[in-house]
PDB file of C-alpha atoms and ligand atoms in Angstrom:
ATOM      1  CA  MET A   1       0.000   0.000   0.000  1.00  0.00           C
ATOM      2  CA  ASP A   2       1.356   3.385  -0.994  1.00  0.00           C
ATOM      3  CA  ILE A   3       0.358   6.064   1.452  1.00  0.00           C
ATOM      4  CA  SER A   4       1.854   8.697  -0.820  1.00  0.00           C
ATOM      5  CA  ASP A   5      -0.763   7.865  -3.496  1.00  0.00           C
ATOM      6  CA  ASN A   6      -3.476   7.731  -0.840  1.00  0.00           C
ATOM      7  CA  ILE A   7      -2.613  11.175   0.504  1.00  0.00           C
ATOM      8  CA  ALA A   8      -2.435  12.655  -3.001  1.00  0.00           C
ATOM      9  CA  ARG A   9      -5.831  11.151  -3.818  1.00  0.00           C
ATOM     10  CA  ILE A  10      -7.401  12.540  -0.651  1.00  0.00           C
ATOM     11  CA  ASN A  11      -5.901  15.979  -1.197  1.00  0.00           C
ATOM     12  CA  ASN A  12      -7.426  16.013  -4.674  1.00  0.00           C
ATOM     13  CA  LYS A  13     -10.813  15.007  -3.292  1.00  0.00           C
ATOM     14  CA  ILE A  14     -10.585  17.700  -0.613  1.00  0.00           C
ATOM     15  CA  LYS A  15      -9.838  20.252  -3.315  1.00  0.00           C
ATOM     16  CA  SER A  16     -12.790  19.149  -5.493  1.00  0.00           C
ATOM     17  CA  ALA A  17     -15.183  19.073  -2.548  1.00  0.00           C
ATOM     18  CA  ALA A  18     -14.046  22.534  -1.450  1.00  0.00           C
ATOM     19  CA  ILE A  19     -14.489  23.962  -4.952  1.00  0.00           C
ATOM     20  CA  GLN A  20     -17.952  22.419  -5.232  1.00  0.00           C
ATOM     21  CA  ALA A  21     -18.905  23.932  -1.905  1.00  0.00           C
ATOM     22  CA  GLY A  22     -17.493  27.322  -2.904  1.00  0.00           C
ATOM     23  CA  ARG A  23     -14.961  27.162  -0.095  1.00  0.00           C
ATOM     24  CA  SER A  24     -11.224  27.664   0.137  1.00  0.00           C
ATOM     25  CA  VAL A  25      -9.161  24.523   0.511  1.00  0.00           C
ATOM     26  CA  GLU A  26      -7.054  26.416   3.068  1.00  0.00           C
ATOM     27  CA  GLU A  27      -9.946  26.219   5.525  1.00  0.00           C
ATOM     28  CA  ILE A  28      -9.800  22.440   5.669  1.00  0.00           C
ATOM     29  CA  LYS A  29      -7.301  20.571   7.819  1.00  0.00           C
ATOM     30  CA  LEU A  30      -6.567  16.906   7.158  1.00  0.00           C
ATOM     31  CA  ILE A  31      -6.117  14.962  10.380  1.00  0.00           C
ATOM     32  CA  ALA A  32      -4.534  11.574   9.799  1.00  0.00           C
ATOM     33  CA  VAL A  33      -6.137   9.093  12.196  1.00  0.00           C
ATOM     34  CA  SER A  34      -3.319   6.738  13.115  1.00  0.00           C
ATOM     35  CA  LYS A  35      -4.915   4.503  15.755  1.00  0.00           C
ATOM     36  CA  LYS A  36      -3.595   0.943  15.615  1.00  0.00           C
ATOM     37  CA  LYS A  37      -0.926   2.021  13.117  1.00  0.00           C
ATOM     38  CA  GLY A  38       2.767   1.939  13.948  1.00  0.00           C
ATOM     39  CA  VAL A  39       5.292   4.735  14.287  1.00  0.00           C
ATOM     40  CA  ASP A  40       6.921   3.936  10.946  1.00  0.00           C
ATOM     41  CA  LEU A  41       3.722   4.638   9.051  1.00  0.00           C
ATOM     42  CA  ILE A  42       3.094   7.794  11.053  1.00  0.00           C
ATOM     43  CA  ALA A  43       6.649   8.999  10.386  1.00  0.00           C
ATOM     44  CA  ALA A  44       6.189   8.251   6.676  1.00  0.00           C
ATOM     45  CA  ALA A  45       2.960  10.265   6.575  1.00  0.00           C
ATOM     46  CA  HIS A  46       4.686  13.102   8.400  1.00  0.00           C
ATOM     47  CA  HIS A  47       7.515  13.040   5.833  1.00  0.00           C
ATOM     48  CA  LEU A  48       4.868  13.386   3.146  1.00  0.00           C
ATOM     49  CA  GLY A  49       3.750  16.636   4.718  1.00  0.00           C
ATOM     50  CA  LEU A  50       1.043  15.704   7.218  1.00  0.00           C
ATOM     51  CA  THR A  51       1.347  17.508  10.536  1.00  0.00           C
ATOM     52  CA  ASN A  52      -1.936  16.648  12.297  1.00  0.00           C
ATOM     53  CA  PHE A  53      -2.524  13.169  13.694  1.00  0.00           C
ATOM     54  CA  GLY A  54      -5.514  11.795  15.572  1.00  0.00           C
ATOM     55  CA  GLU A  55      -5.446   9.017  18.164  1.00  0.00           C
ATOM     56  CA  ASN A  56      -8.177   7.251  20.169  1.00  0.00           C
ATOM     57  CA  TYR A  57      -6.457   4.986  22.658  1.00  0.00           C
ATOM     58  CA  LEU A  58      -4.449   6.746  25.321  1.00  0.00           C
ATOM     59  CA  GLN A  59      -1.864   4.129  26.298  1.00  0.00           C
ATOM     60  CA  GLU A  60      -1.056   3.232  22.714  1.00  0.00           C
ATOM     61  CA  SER A  61      -0.854   6.867  21.682  1.00  0.00           C
ATOM     62  CA  ILE A  62       1.453   7.914  24.524  1.00  0.00           C
ATOM     63  CA  GLU A  63       3.974   5.290  23.455  1.00  0.00           C
ATOM     64  CA  LYS A  64       3.839   6.446  19.853  1.00  0.00           C
ATOM     65  CA  ILE A  65       3.901  10.172  20.637  1.00  0.00           C
ATOM     66  CA  SER A  66       6.916   9.700  22.933  1.00  0.00           C
ATOM     67  CA  SER A  67       8.724   7.599  20.383  1.00  0.00           C
ATOM     68  CA  ILE A  68       8.123   9.993  17.474  1.00  0.00           C
ATOM     69  CA  ASN A  69       8.834  12.988  19.703  1.00  0.00           C
ATOM     70  CA  SER A  70       8.308  15.680  17.049  1.00  0.00           C
ATOM     71  CA  LYS A  71       7.489  19.301  17.800  1.00  0.00           C
ATOM     72  CA  GLU A  72       6.120  19.699  14.274  1.00  0.00           C
ATOM     73  CA  ILE A  73       3.190  17.378  14.874  1.00  0.00           C
ATOM     74  CA  ASP A  74      -0.095  18.420  16.463  1.00  0.00           C
ATOM     75  CA  TRP A  75      -1.707  15.451  18.185  1.00  0.00           C
ATOM     76  CA  HIS A  76      -5.495  15.338  18.397  1.00  0.00           C
ATOM     77  CA  PHE A  77      -7.247  13.161  20.954  1.00  0.00           C
ATOM     78  CA  ILE A  78     -10.430  11.823  19.346  1.00  0.00           C
ATOM     79  CA  GLY A  79     -11.316   8.923  21.670  1.00  0.00           C
ATOM     80  CA  ASN A  80     -13.622   8.655  24.646  1.00  0.00           C
ATOM     81  CA  ILE A  81     -12.234  10.430  27.693  1.00  0.00           C
ATOM     82  CA  GLN A  82     -12.087   9.002  31.209  1.00  0.00           C
ATOM     83  CA  SER A  83     -11.769  11.917  33.598  1.00  0.00           C
ATOM     84  CA  LYS A  84      -8.977  10.271  35.605  1.00  0.00           C
ATOM     85  CA  LYS A  85      -6.898  10.135  32.418  1.00  0.00           C
ATOM     86  CA  SER A  86      -7.160  13.895  31.903  1.00  0.00           C
ATOM     87  CA  PRO A  87      -3.623  14.703  33.098  1.00  0.00           C
ATOM     88  CA  GLN A  88      -2.088  12.386  30.510  1.00  0.00           C
ATOM     89  CA  ILE A  89      -4.347  13.599  27.755  1.00  0.00           C
ATOM     90  CA  ALA A  90      -3.434  17.191  28.575  1.00  0.00           C
ATOM     91  CA  GLN A  91       0.264  16.358  28.660  1.00  0.00           C
ATOM     92  CA  TYR A  92       0.457  14.627  25.284  1.00  0.00           C
ATOM     93  CA  PHE A  93      -2.247  16.250  23.149  1.00  0.00           C
ATOM     94  CA  SER A  94      -2.671  19.830  21.951  1.00  0.00           C
ATOM     95  CA  TRP A  95      -6.235  19.220  20.767  1.00  0.00           C
ATOM     96  CA  VAL A  96      -9.116  17.269  22.297  1.00  0.00           C
ATOM     97  CA  HIS A  97     -12.163  16.713  20.073  1.00  0.00           C
ATOM     98  CA  THR A  98     -14.352  14.748  22.448  1.00  0.00           C
ATOM     99  CA  ILE A  99     -15.456  17.039  25.271  1.00  0.00           C
ATOM    100  CA  ASP A 100     -18.961  15.873  26.136  1.00  0.00           C
ATOM    101  CA  ARG A 101     -19.694  16.595  29.788  1.00  0.00           C
ATOM    102  CA  ALA A 102     -19.042  19.005  32.642  1.00  0.00           C
ATOM    103  CA  LYS A 103     -16.916  16.512  34.552  1.00  0.00           C
ATOM    104  CA  ILE A 104     -14.408  16.352  31.686  1.00  0.00           C
ATOM    105  CA  VAL A 105     -14.272  20.146  31.354  1.00  0.00           C
ATOM    106  CA  ASN A 106     -13.434  20.405  35.054  1.00  0.00           C
ATOM    107  CA  ALA A 107     -10.907  17.578  34.972  1.00  0.00           C
ATOM    108  CA  LEU A 108      -9.022  18.935  31.955  1.00  0.00           C
ATOM    109  CA  ASP A 109      -9.077  22.497  33.282  1.00  0.00           C
ATOM    110  CA  ALA A 110      -7.661  21.254  36.582  1.00  0.00           C
ATOM    111  CA  THR A 111      -4.537  20.032  34.751  1.00  0.00           C
ATOM    112  CA  GLU A 112      -3.619  23.724  34.246  1.00  0.00           C
ATOM    113  CA  ARG A 113      -2.432  23.074  30.712  1.00  0.00           C
ATOM    114  CA  LYS A 114      -3.580  25.050  27.709  1.00  0.00           C
ATOM    115  CA  ILE A 115      -5.594  22.780  25.422  1.00  0.00           C
ATOM    116  CA  LYS A 116      -7.656  23.483  22.336  1.00  0.00           C
ATOM    117  CA  VAL A 117     -10.956  21.711  22.673  1.00  0.00           C
ATOM    118  CA  LEU A 118     -13.987  20.826  20.608  1.00  0.00           C
ATOM    119  CA  ILE A 119     -17.335  19.823  22.028  1.00  0.00           C
ATOM    120  CA  GLN A 120     -18.669  16.552  20.669  1.00  0.00           C
ATOM    121  CA  VAL A 121     -22.315  16.700  19.668  1.00  0.00           C
ATOM    122  CA  ASN A 122     -24.440  13.556  19.490  1.00  0.00           C
ATOM    123  CA  VAL A 123     -26.051  14.743  16.279  1.00  0.00           C
ATOM    124  CA  SER A 124     -27.662  11.405  15.453  1.00  0.00           C
ATOM    125  CA  GLU A 125     -29.107  11.175  18.986  1.00  0.00           C
ATOM    126  CA  GLU A 126     -28.277   7.473  19.124  1.00  0.00           C
ATOM    127  CA  GLU A 127     -28.250   6.141  22.693  1.00  0.00           C
ATOM    128  CA  SER A 128     -24.913   4.432  22.150  1.00  0.00           C
ATOM    129  CA  LYS A 129     -23.101   7.558  20.989  1.00  0.00           C
ATOM    130  CA  SER A 130     -21.113  10.007  23.074  1.00  0.00           C
ATOM    131  CA  GLY A 131     -21.681  13.714  22.814  1.00  0.00           C
ATOM    132  CA  VAL A 132     -23.988  16.397  24.154  1.00  0.00           C
ATOM    133  CA  THR A 133     -27.470  16.876  22.794  1.00  0.00           C
ATOM    134  CA  ALA A 134     -28.167  20.011  20.793  1.00  0.00           C
ATOM    135  CA  ASN A 135     -29.952  21.388  23.879  1.00  0.00           C
ATOM    136  CA  GLY A 136     -27.002  20.671  26.127  1.00  0.00           C
ATOM    137  CA  LEU A 137     -24.521  22.328  23.820  1.00  0.00           C
ATOM    138  CA  MET A 138     -24.676  25.996  24.812  1.00  0.00           C
ATOM    139  CA  PRO A 139     -24.465  25.425  28.594  1.00  0.00           C
ATOM    140  CA  LEU A 140     -21.416  23.192  28.120  1.00  0.00           C
ATOM    141  CA  ALA A 141     -19.861  25.691  25.682  1.00  0.00           C
ATOM    142  CA  GLU A 142     -20.344  28.421  28.278  1.00  0.00           C
ATOM    143  CA  MET A 143     -18.500  26.315  30.845  1.00  0.00           C
ATOM    144  CA  VAL A 144     -15.547  25.837  28.512  1.00  0.00           C
ATOM    145  CA  ILE A 145     -15.470  29.538  27.639  1.00  0.00           C
ATOM    146  CA  GLU A 146     -15.386  30.397  31.317  1.00  0.00           C
ATOM    147  CA  SER A 147     -12.736  27.815  32.154  1.00  0.00           C
ATOM    148  CA  LYS A 148      -9.252  29.061  32.836  1.00  0.00           C
ATOM    149  CA  TYR A 149      -7.120  26.884  30.562  1.00  0.00           C
ATOM    150  CA  LEU A 150      -9.375  25.403  27.896  1.00  0.00           C
ATOM    151  CA  ASP A 151      -9.598  27.167  24.580  1.00  0.00           C
ATOM    152  CA  LEU A 152     -12.966  26.484  22.923  1.00  0.00           C
ATOM    153  CA  LYS A 153     -12.285  26.008  19.204  1.00  0.00           C
ATOM    154  CA  GLY A 154     -15.538  24.501  17.942  1.00  0.00           C
ATOM    155  CA  LEU A 155     -17.561  21.332  17.507  1.00  0.00           C
ATOM    156  CA  MET A 156     -17.078  17.716  16.525  1.00  0.00           C
ATOM    157  CA  ALA A 157     -19.544  15.022  15.483  1.00  0.00           C
ATOM    158  CA  LEU A 158     -19.728  11.467  14.206  1.00  0.00           C
ATOM    159  CA  PRO A 159     -22.938  11.250  12.173  1.00  0.00           C
ATOM    160  CA  SER A 160     -24.759   7.927  12.017  1.00  0.00           C
ATOM    161  CA  PRO A 161     -23.127   5.416   9.692  1.00  0.00           C
ATOM    162  CA  SER A 162     -24.452   5.432   6.167  1.00  0.00           C
ATOM    163  CA  LEU A 163     -26.796   2.589   5.378  1.00  0.00           C
ATOM    164  CA  ASP A 164     -26.498   1.123   1.885  1.00  0.00           C
ATOM    165  CA  GLY A 165     -24.115   3.942   1.037  1.00  0.00           C
ATOM    166  CA  LYS A 166     -26.816   6.517   1.762  1.00  0.00           C
ATOM    167  CA  ILE A 167     -25.551   9.292   4.019  1.00  0.00           C
ATOM    168  CA  ASN A 168     -28.021  11.085   6.285  1.00  0.00           C
ATOM    169  CA  GLU A 169     -27.313  14.602   5.039  1.00  0.00           C
ATOM    170  CA  LYS A 170     -29.671  16.180   7.586  1.00  0.00           C
ATOM    171  CA  GLU A 171     -27.170  15.473  10.362  1.00  0.00           C
ATOM    172  CA  TYR A 172     -24.448  17.359   8.498  1.00  0.00           C
ATOM    173  CA  GLU A 173     -26.789  20.283   7.892  1.00  0.00           C
ATOM    174  CA  LYS A 174     -27.647  20.320  11.568  1.00  0.00           C
ATOM    175  CA  MET A 175     -23.981  20.419  12.580  1.00  0.00           C
ATOM    176  CA  ASN A 176     -23.377  23.308  10.210  1.00  0.00           C
ATOM    177  CA  ILE A 177     -26.253  25.221  11.830  1.00  0.00           C
ATOM    178  CA  LEU A 178     -25.048  24.462  15.370  1.00  0.00           C
ATOM    179  CA  SER A 179     -21.552  25.556  14.389  1.00  0.00           C
ATOM    180  CA  ASP A 180     -22.914  28.872  13.034  1.00  0.00           C
ATOM    181  CA  GLN A 181     -24.893  29.412  16.241  1.00  0.00           C
ATOM    182  CA  LEU A 182     -21.827  28.803  18.360  1.00  0.00           C
ATOM    183  CA  LYS A 183     -19.687  31.118  16.212  1.00  0.00           C
ATOM    184  CA  ASN A 184     -22.311  33.864  16.526  1.00  0.00           C
ATOM    185  CA  HIS A 185     -22.075  33.536  20.274  1.00  0.00           C
ATOM    186  CA  TYR A 186     -18.316  33.059  20.480  1.00  0.00           C
ATOM    187  CA  SER A 187     -16.381  33.782  17.295  1.00  0.00           C
ATOM    188  CA  PRO A 188     -13.096  31.975  18.159  1.00  0.00           C
ATOM    189  CA  ALA A 189     -14.979  28.650  18.087  1.00  0.00           C
ATOM    190  CA  ASP A 190     -14.928  28.464  14.308  1.00  0.00           C
ATOM    191  CA  GLU A 191     -13.761  24.884  13.761  1.00  0.00           C
ATOM    192  CA  LEU A 192     -16.022  21.992  12.800  1.00  0.00           C
ATOM    193  CA  SER A 193     -14.509  18.484  13.005  1.00  0.00           C
ATOM    194  CA  LEU A 194     -16.778  16.463  10.739  1.00  0.00           C
ATOM    195  CA  GLY A 195     -16.068  13.674   8.280  1.00  0.00           C
ATOM    196  CA  THR A 196     -14.019  10.447   8.111  1.00  0.00           C
ATOM    197  CA  SER A 197     -12.822   8.291   5.204  1.00  0.00           C
ATOM    198  CA  GLN A 198     -16.471   7.445   4.522  1.00  0.00           C
ATOM    199  CA  ASP A 199     -17.977  10.903   4.471  1.00  0.00           C
ATOM    200  CA  PHE A 200     -15.429  13.706   4.439  1.00  0.00           C
ATOM    201  CA  GLU A 201     -16.780  15.145   1.220  1.00  0.00           C
ATOM    202  CA  MET A 202     -20.217  15.495   2.820  1.00  0.00           C
ATOM    203  CA  GLY A 203     -18.519  17.105   5.820  1.00  0.00           C
ATOM    204  CA  ILE A 204     -16.775  19.635   3.578  1.00  0.00           C
ATOM    205  CA  LYS A 205     -20.051  20.391   1.808  1.00  0.00           C
ATOM    206  CA  HIS A 206     -21.475  21.353   5.206  1.00  0.00           C
ATOM    207  CA  GLY A 207     -18.720  23.459   6.636  1.00  0.00           C
ATOM    208  CA  SER A 208     -16.225  20.980   8.078  1.00  0.00           C
ATOM    209  CA  THR A 209     -12.813  22.514   8.775  1.00  0.00           C
ATOM    210  CA  MET A 210     -11.202  19.341  10.126  1.00  0.00           C
ATOM    211  CA  ILE A 211     -11.616  15.945   8.542  1.00  0.00           C
ATOM    212  CA  ARG A 212     -10.438  12.859  10.415  1.00  0.00           C
ATOM    213  CA  VAL A 213      -9.245  10.280   7.916  1.00  0.00           C
ATOM    214  CA  GLY A 214      -7.737   6.924   8.893  1.00  0.00           C
ATOM    215  CA  GLU A 215      -8.262   3.961   6.589  1.00  0.00           C
ATOM    216  CA  SER A 216      -8.144   5.943   3.349  1.00  0.00           C
ATOM    217  CA  ILE A 217      -4.610   7.004   4.258  1.00  0.00           C
ATOM    218  CA  PHE A 218      -3.199   4.020   6.152  1.00  0.00           C
ATOM    219  CA  GLY A 219      -5.318   1.117   4.917  1.00  0.00           C
ATOM    220  CA  LYS A 220      -7.727  -1.138   6.794  1.00  0.00           C
ATOM    221  CA  ARG A 221      -7.342  -1.573  10.542  1.00  0.00           C
TER     222      ARG A 221
HETATM  223  C1  PLP B  24     -11.330   5.901  13.775  1.00  0.00           C
HETATM  224  C2  PLP B  24     -11.932   7.257  13.742  1.00  0.00           C
HETATM  225  C3  PLP B  24     -11.869   8.054  12.582  1.00  0.00           C
HETATM  226  C4  PLP B  24     -11.256   7.595  11.278  1.00  0.00           C
HETATM  227  O1  PLP B  24     -12.100   6.698  10.624  1.00  0.00           O
HETATM  228  P1  PLP B  24     -11.670   6.087   9.187  1.00  0.00           P
HETATM  229  O2  PLP B  24     -12.877   5.354   8.750  1.00  0.00           O
HETATM  230  O3  PLP B  24     -10.501   5.206   9.423  1.00  0.00           O
HETATM  231  O4  PLP B  24     -11.337   7.232   8.308  1.00  0.00           O
HETATM  232  C5  PLP B  24     -12.387   9.333  12.658  1.00  0.00           C
HETATM  233  N1  PLP B  24     -12.966   9.802  13.778  1.00  0.00           N
HETATM  234  C6  PLP B  24     -13.048   9.067  14.902  1.00  0.00           C
HETATM  235  C7  PLP B  24     -13.688   9.638  16.105  1.00  0.00           C
HETATM  236  C8  PLP B  24     -12.539   7.774  14.908  1.00  0.00           C
HETATM  237  O5  PLP B  24     -12.648   7.041  16.033  1.00  0.00           O
END
């Protein structure tokens, strides 16, 4: 598998999707999701110009981040957060995409480290999914804004998986609206982390500024 070809292909698709949406490609950050992939592949992707990497599993990611030890890479935590793991998350990651409850806001703030955070919204309202409801969003956002160390940068969502290749576009539209509402209230929170290998073009159509792509870069897990 040639990750160089994969990255080139994705960059072309990002460009086309941005043009179709009437957006600038500069607004869209590619985050390479490297969970379950080794340091050699991550280093290769970094050599090919990628500087943002996403990880889900704390123990695994700490080993890889320590081993790669590069100041040029921004690490994004995109997994579920246990509050007692907050100190390690804050130590190793500059971004956290999965803030979903008050307890986590308090625990991360208590680490006294500056972190850029996104609030995860359960846009599909599936019981099994993490994230705040649309109603819970503004109160949680207010908490982050008022925290001492956390820097509210925007929203993140994982829409429901497409059935028979049919994506539920309504969920993407809803995230775009919620993102606009948040920006109107607090303009620095202008990022929207939306879209994976399966659906990043739909994310870009609806305002995504950060796409989290794993398998299309690194191959199947
Ligand atoms: C694994 C994961 C991704 C990447 O998914 P791919 O299908 O490999 O592109 C993106 N976001 C989150 C939250 C993930 O857990």
